Coordinates of C-alpha atoms in Angstrom, one line a residue:
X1 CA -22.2 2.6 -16.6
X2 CA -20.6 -0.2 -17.2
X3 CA -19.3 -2.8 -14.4
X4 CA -16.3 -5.5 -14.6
X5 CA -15.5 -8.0 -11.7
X6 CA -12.1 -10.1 -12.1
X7 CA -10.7 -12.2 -8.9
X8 CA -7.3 -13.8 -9.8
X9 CA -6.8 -17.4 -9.2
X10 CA -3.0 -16.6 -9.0
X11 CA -0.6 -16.3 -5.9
X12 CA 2.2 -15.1 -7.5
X13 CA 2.2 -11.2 -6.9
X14 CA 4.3 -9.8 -9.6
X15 CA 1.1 -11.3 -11.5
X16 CA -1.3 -9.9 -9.8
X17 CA 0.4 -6.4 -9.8
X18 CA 0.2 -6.3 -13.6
X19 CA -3.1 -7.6 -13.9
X20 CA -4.1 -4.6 -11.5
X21 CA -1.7 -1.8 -13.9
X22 CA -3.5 -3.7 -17.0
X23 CA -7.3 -2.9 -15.5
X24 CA -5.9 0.6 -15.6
X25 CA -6.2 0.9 -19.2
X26 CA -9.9 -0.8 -19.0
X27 CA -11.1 1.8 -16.8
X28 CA -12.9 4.4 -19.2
X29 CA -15.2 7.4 -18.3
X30 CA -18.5 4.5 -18.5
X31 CA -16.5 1.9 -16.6
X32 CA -15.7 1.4 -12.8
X33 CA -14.0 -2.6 -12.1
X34 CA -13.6 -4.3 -8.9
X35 CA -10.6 -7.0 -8.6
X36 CA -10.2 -9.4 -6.2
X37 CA -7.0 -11.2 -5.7
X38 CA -4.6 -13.3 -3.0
X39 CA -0.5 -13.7 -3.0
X40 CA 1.4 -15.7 -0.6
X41 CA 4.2 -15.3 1.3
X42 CA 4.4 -11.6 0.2
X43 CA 5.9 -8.2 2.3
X44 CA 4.2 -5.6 -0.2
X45 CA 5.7 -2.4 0.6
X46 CA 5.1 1.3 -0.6
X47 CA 6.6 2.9 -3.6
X48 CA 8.9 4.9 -1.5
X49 CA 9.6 2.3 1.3
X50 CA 13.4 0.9 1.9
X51 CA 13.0 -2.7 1.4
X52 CA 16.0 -3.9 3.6
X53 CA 14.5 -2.0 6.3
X54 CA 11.0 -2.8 5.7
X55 CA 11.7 -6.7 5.5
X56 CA 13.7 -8.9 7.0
X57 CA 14.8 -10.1 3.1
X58 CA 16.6 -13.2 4.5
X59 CA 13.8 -14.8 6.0
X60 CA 11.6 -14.0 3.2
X61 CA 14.2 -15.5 0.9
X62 CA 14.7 -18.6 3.0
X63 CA 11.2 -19.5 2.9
X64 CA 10.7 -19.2 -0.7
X65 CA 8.8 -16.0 -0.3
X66 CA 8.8 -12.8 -2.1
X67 CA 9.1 -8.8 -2.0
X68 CA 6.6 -6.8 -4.0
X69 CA 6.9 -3.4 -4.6
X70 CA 3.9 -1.6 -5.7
X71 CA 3.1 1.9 -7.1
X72 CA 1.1 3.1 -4.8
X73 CA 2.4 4.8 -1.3
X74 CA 1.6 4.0 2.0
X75 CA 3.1 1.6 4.5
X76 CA 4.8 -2.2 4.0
X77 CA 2.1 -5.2 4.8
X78 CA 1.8 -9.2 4.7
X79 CA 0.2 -11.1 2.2
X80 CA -0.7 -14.7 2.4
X81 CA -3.7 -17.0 1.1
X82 CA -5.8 -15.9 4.4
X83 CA -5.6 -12.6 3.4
X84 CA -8.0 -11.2 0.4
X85 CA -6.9 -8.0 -1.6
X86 CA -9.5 -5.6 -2.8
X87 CA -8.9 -3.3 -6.0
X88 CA -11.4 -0.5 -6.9
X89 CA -10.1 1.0 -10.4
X90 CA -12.2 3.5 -11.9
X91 CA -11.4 6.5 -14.4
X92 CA -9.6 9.8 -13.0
X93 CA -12.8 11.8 -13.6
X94 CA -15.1 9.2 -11.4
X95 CA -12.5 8.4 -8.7
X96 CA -14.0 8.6 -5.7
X97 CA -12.4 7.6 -2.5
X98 CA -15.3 7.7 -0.1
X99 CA -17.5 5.7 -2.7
X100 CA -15.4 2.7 -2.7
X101 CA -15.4 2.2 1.2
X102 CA -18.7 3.0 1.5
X103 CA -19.1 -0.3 -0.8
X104 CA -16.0 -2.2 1.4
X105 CA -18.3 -1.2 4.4
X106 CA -21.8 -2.1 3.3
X107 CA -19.6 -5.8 2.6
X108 CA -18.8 -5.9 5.9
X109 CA -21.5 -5.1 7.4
X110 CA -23.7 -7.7 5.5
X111 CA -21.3 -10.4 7.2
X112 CA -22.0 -8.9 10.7
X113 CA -19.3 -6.6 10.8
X114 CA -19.5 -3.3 12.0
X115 CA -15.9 -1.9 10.6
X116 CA -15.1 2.1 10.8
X117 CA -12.3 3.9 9.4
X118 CA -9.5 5.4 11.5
X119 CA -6.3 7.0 11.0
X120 CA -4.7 7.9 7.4
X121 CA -6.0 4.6 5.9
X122 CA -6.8 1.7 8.1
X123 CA -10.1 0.4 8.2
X124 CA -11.0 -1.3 12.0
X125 CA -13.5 -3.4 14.2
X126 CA -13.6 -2.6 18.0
X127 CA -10.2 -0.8 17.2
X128 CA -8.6 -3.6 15.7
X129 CA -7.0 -3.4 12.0
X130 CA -8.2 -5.7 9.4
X131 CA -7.7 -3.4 6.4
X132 CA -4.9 -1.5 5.0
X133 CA -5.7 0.9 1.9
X134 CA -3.6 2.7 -0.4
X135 CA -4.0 4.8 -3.6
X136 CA -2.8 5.6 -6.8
X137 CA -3.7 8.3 -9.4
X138 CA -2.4 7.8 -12.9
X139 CA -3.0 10.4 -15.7
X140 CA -6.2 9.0 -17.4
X141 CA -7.2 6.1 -14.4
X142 CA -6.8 5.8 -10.5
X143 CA -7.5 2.7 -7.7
X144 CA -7.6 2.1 -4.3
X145 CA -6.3 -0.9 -2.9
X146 CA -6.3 -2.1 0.4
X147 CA -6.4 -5.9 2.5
X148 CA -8.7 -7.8 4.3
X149 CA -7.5 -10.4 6.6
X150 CA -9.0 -13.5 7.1
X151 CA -6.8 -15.9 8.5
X152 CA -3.9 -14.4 8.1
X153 CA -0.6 -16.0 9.7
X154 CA 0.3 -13.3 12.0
X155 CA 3.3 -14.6 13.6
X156 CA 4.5 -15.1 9.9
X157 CA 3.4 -11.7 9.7
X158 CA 5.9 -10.4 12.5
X159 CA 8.7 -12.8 10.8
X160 CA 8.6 -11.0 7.2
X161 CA 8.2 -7.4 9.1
X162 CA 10.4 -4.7 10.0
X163 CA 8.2 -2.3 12.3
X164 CA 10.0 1.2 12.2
X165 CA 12.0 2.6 15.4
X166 CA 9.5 5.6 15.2
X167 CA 6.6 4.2 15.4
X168 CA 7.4 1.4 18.0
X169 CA 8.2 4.2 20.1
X170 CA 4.5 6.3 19.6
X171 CA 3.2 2.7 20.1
X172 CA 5.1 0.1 21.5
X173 CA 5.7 -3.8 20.1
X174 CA 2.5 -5.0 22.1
X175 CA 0.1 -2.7 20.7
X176 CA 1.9 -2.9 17.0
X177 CA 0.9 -6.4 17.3
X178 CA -2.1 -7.0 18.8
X179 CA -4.0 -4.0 17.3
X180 CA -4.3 -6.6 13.9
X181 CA -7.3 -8.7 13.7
X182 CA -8.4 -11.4 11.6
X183 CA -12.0 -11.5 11.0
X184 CA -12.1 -15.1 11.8
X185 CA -11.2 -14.2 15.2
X186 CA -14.5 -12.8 15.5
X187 CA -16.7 -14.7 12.9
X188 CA -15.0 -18.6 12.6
X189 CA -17.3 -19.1 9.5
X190 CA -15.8 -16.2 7.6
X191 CA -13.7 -17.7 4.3
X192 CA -12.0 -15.6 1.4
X193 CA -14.8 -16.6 -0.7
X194 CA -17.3 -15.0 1.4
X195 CA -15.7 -12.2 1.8
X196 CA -15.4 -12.3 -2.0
X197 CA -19.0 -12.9 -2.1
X198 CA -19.5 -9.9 0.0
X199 CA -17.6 -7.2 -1.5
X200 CA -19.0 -8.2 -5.4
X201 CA -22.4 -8.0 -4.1
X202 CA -22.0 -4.5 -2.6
X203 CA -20.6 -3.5 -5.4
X204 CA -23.0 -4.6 -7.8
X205 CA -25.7 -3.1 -5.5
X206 CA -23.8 0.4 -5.0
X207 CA -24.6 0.6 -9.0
X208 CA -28.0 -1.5 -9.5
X209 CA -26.5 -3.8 -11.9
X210 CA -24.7 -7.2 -12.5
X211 CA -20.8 -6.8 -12.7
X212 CA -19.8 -8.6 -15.6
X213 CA -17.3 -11.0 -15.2
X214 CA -13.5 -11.0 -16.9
X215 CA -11.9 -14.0 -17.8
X216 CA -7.8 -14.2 -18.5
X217 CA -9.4 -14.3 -22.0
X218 CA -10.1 -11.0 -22.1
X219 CA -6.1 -10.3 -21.1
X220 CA -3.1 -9.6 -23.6
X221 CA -0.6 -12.4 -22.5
X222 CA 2.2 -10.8 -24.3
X223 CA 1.5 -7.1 -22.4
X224 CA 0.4 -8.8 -19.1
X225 CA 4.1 -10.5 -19.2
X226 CA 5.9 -7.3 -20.0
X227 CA 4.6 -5.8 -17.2
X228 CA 5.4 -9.2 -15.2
X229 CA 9.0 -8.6 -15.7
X230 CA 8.9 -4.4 -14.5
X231 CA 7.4 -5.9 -11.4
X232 CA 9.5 -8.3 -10.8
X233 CA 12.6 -6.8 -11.8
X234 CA 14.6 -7.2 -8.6
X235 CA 15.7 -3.2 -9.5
X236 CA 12.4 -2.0 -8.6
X237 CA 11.8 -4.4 -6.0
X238 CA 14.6 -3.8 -3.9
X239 CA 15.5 -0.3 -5.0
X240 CA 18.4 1.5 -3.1
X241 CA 19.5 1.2 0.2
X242 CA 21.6 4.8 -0.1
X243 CA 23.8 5.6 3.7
X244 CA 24.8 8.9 3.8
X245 CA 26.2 11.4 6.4
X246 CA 23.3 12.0 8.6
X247 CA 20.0 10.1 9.2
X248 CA 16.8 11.1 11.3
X249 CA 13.4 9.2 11.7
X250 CA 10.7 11.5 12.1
X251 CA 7.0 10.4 12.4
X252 CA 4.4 12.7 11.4
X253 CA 0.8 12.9 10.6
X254 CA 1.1 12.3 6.9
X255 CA 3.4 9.1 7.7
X256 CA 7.0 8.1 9.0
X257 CA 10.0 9.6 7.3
X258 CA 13.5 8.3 7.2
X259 CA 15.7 11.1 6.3
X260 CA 19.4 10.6 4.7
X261 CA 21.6 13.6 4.1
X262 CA 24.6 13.9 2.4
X263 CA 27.0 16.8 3.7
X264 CA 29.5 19.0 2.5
X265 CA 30.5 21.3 4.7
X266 CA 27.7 22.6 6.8
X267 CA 25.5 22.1 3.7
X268 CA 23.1 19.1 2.4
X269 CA 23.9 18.3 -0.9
X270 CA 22.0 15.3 -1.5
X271 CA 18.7 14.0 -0.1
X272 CA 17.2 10.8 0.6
X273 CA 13.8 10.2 1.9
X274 CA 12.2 7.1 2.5
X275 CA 8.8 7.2 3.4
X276 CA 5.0 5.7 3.8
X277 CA 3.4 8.8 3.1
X278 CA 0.5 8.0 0.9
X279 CA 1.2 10.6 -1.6
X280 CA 3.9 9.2 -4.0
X281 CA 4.7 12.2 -5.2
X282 CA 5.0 14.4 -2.2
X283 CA 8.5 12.5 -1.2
X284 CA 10.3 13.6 -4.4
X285 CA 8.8 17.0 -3.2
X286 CA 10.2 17.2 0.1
X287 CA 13.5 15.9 -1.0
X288 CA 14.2 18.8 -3.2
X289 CA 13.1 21.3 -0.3
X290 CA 16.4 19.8 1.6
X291 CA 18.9 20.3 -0.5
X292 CA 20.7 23.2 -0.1
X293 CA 19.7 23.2 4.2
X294 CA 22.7 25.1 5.7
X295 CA 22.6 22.1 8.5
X296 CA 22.8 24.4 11.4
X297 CA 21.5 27.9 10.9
X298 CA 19.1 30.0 10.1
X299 CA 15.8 29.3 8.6
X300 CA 17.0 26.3 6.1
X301 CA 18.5 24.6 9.0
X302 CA 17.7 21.1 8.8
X303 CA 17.1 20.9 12.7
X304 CA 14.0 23.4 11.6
X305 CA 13.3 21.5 8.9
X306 CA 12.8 18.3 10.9
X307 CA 11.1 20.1 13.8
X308 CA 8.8 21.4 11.1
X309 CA 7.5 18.1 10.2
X310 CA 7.1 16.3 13.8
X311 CA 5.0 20.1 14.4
X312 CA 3.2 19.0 11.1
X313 CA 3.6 22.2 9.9
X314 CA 4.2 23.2 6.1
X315 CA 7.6 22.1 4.8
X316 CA 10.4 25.0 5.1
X317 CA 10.8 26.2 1.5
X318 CA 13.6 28.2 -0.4

């Protein structure tokens, strides 16, 4: 087994996004890579997320900030320089969930941290979040990628924010905010680099050998940029923003959902689902299952349908 370590000396996160996709294509069957990188000023936000309602894009705009969308699922979060992001890449055949925050815990725990996982994909201490994971799985290659604040701006963090109607209402504002911790808070003498330190070192150890470290040498320029521009392609980032007839938020155990129906007649025609579920493919799914709902009757009603998924039970299907 071969091991590669890379940390980006880049803020800009249309950068870092690419370099990430790029390690994709280094993964092989022998070859597992950690990546460490930082952005700034970032609201990074979930393949099927609604960026005007995830972010308040003015604000962002007006301090020079930016909107990342990335290709994973899961909920929007906040990236500055006191927060450190983590990316485990490894080939489809070794991917291995569990593995990689067995290493992100062994890290913490060798800088006095005793973190535990809870919920769909938060990683806590004492019931505070300091990580945020998420996950992708491409045909040959997969990675998990998640935060770790530091010292994170948090009121910076409430500024760039939008924090859904659904789940304000399962949680309420004070708890939304205060359940975020920095580590700092509880260590003062814990730094990005540390951290850094930390999470190389645990994975080195996990395998019993010295990572091997990347250079932007070791990077296609010309490729890296191409995939520079899909990123930050303000298409993709902002994606649509599609009102039709009827909306619902529903929160559910696999995420929140905000549901857009068009209507004619009694009958859904078009669907529109946007979503932090962290399976990306799941949303197109549920879409389709939609259209067609007679609105009011029967078994395809859509007032089923909805009271289906706050039930968590199985989608209603044709």
């Amino acid at each position: 087994m071969r091991l590669l370590f890379f940390r980006s000396d880049s803020l800009y996160p249309h950068l870092n996004q690419a370099i990430e996709t790029y390690l994709l294509d280094m993964a092989d069957a022998d070859t597992e890579i950690l990546y460490l990188w930082q952005n700034d000023k970032t609201a990074f936000i979930g393949k099927n997320q609604n960026a005007y309602t995830e972010c308040k894009t003015e604000i962002i705009a007006r301090d020079g900030g930016f909107i990342a969308r990335r290709i994973s699922g899961g909920g929007a979060v906040f990236h500055d320089a006191g927060n450190l992001n983590f990316t485990f890449v490894s080939a489809k055949q070794n991917y291995d969930k569990a593995k990689n925050f067995r290493i992100m815990m062994e890290a913490m725990r060798s800088l006095g941290f005793s973190a535990e996982l809870s919920g769909r994909n938060d990683v806590v201490i004492g019931g505070r979040k300091f990580s945020g994971n998420a996950f992708y799985k491409g045909s040959n290659a997969c990675f998990h990628h998640g935060t770790v604040l530091i010292r994170s701006d948090k009121a910076k963090m409430s500024r760039y924010l939008n924090v859904p109607t659904v789940k304000l209402k399962a949680k309420g504002v004070e708890s939304v905010v205060s359940r975020v911790v920095n580590l700092s808070e509880l260590d003062e003498s814990v730094t990005a680099d540390s951290v850094a330190d930390a999470l190389r070192l645990a994975f080195e150890s996990y395998y019993g050998q010295r990572a091997i470290a990347l250079t932007k040498a070791d990077f296609d320029s010309i490729r890296l940029d191409e995939i520079v521009s899909r990123y930050s392609d303000q298409g993709w980032i902002m994606g649509d923003n599609i009102f039709y007839d009827m909306r619902a938020e529903v929160r559910c155990e696999w995420g929140t959902a905000d549901v857009r129906l068009e209507v004619k007649g009694n009958t859904v025609v078009k669907a529109k689902i946007y979503s932090d579920c962290l399976d990306v493919g799941a949303v197109a799914a549920k879409e389709a299952l939609l259209v067609g709902a007679d609105l009011y009757k029967g078994k395809q009603g859509v007032e089923d349908i909805l009271s289906a998924f706050r039930e968590q039970k199985i989608w209603i299907t044709n």
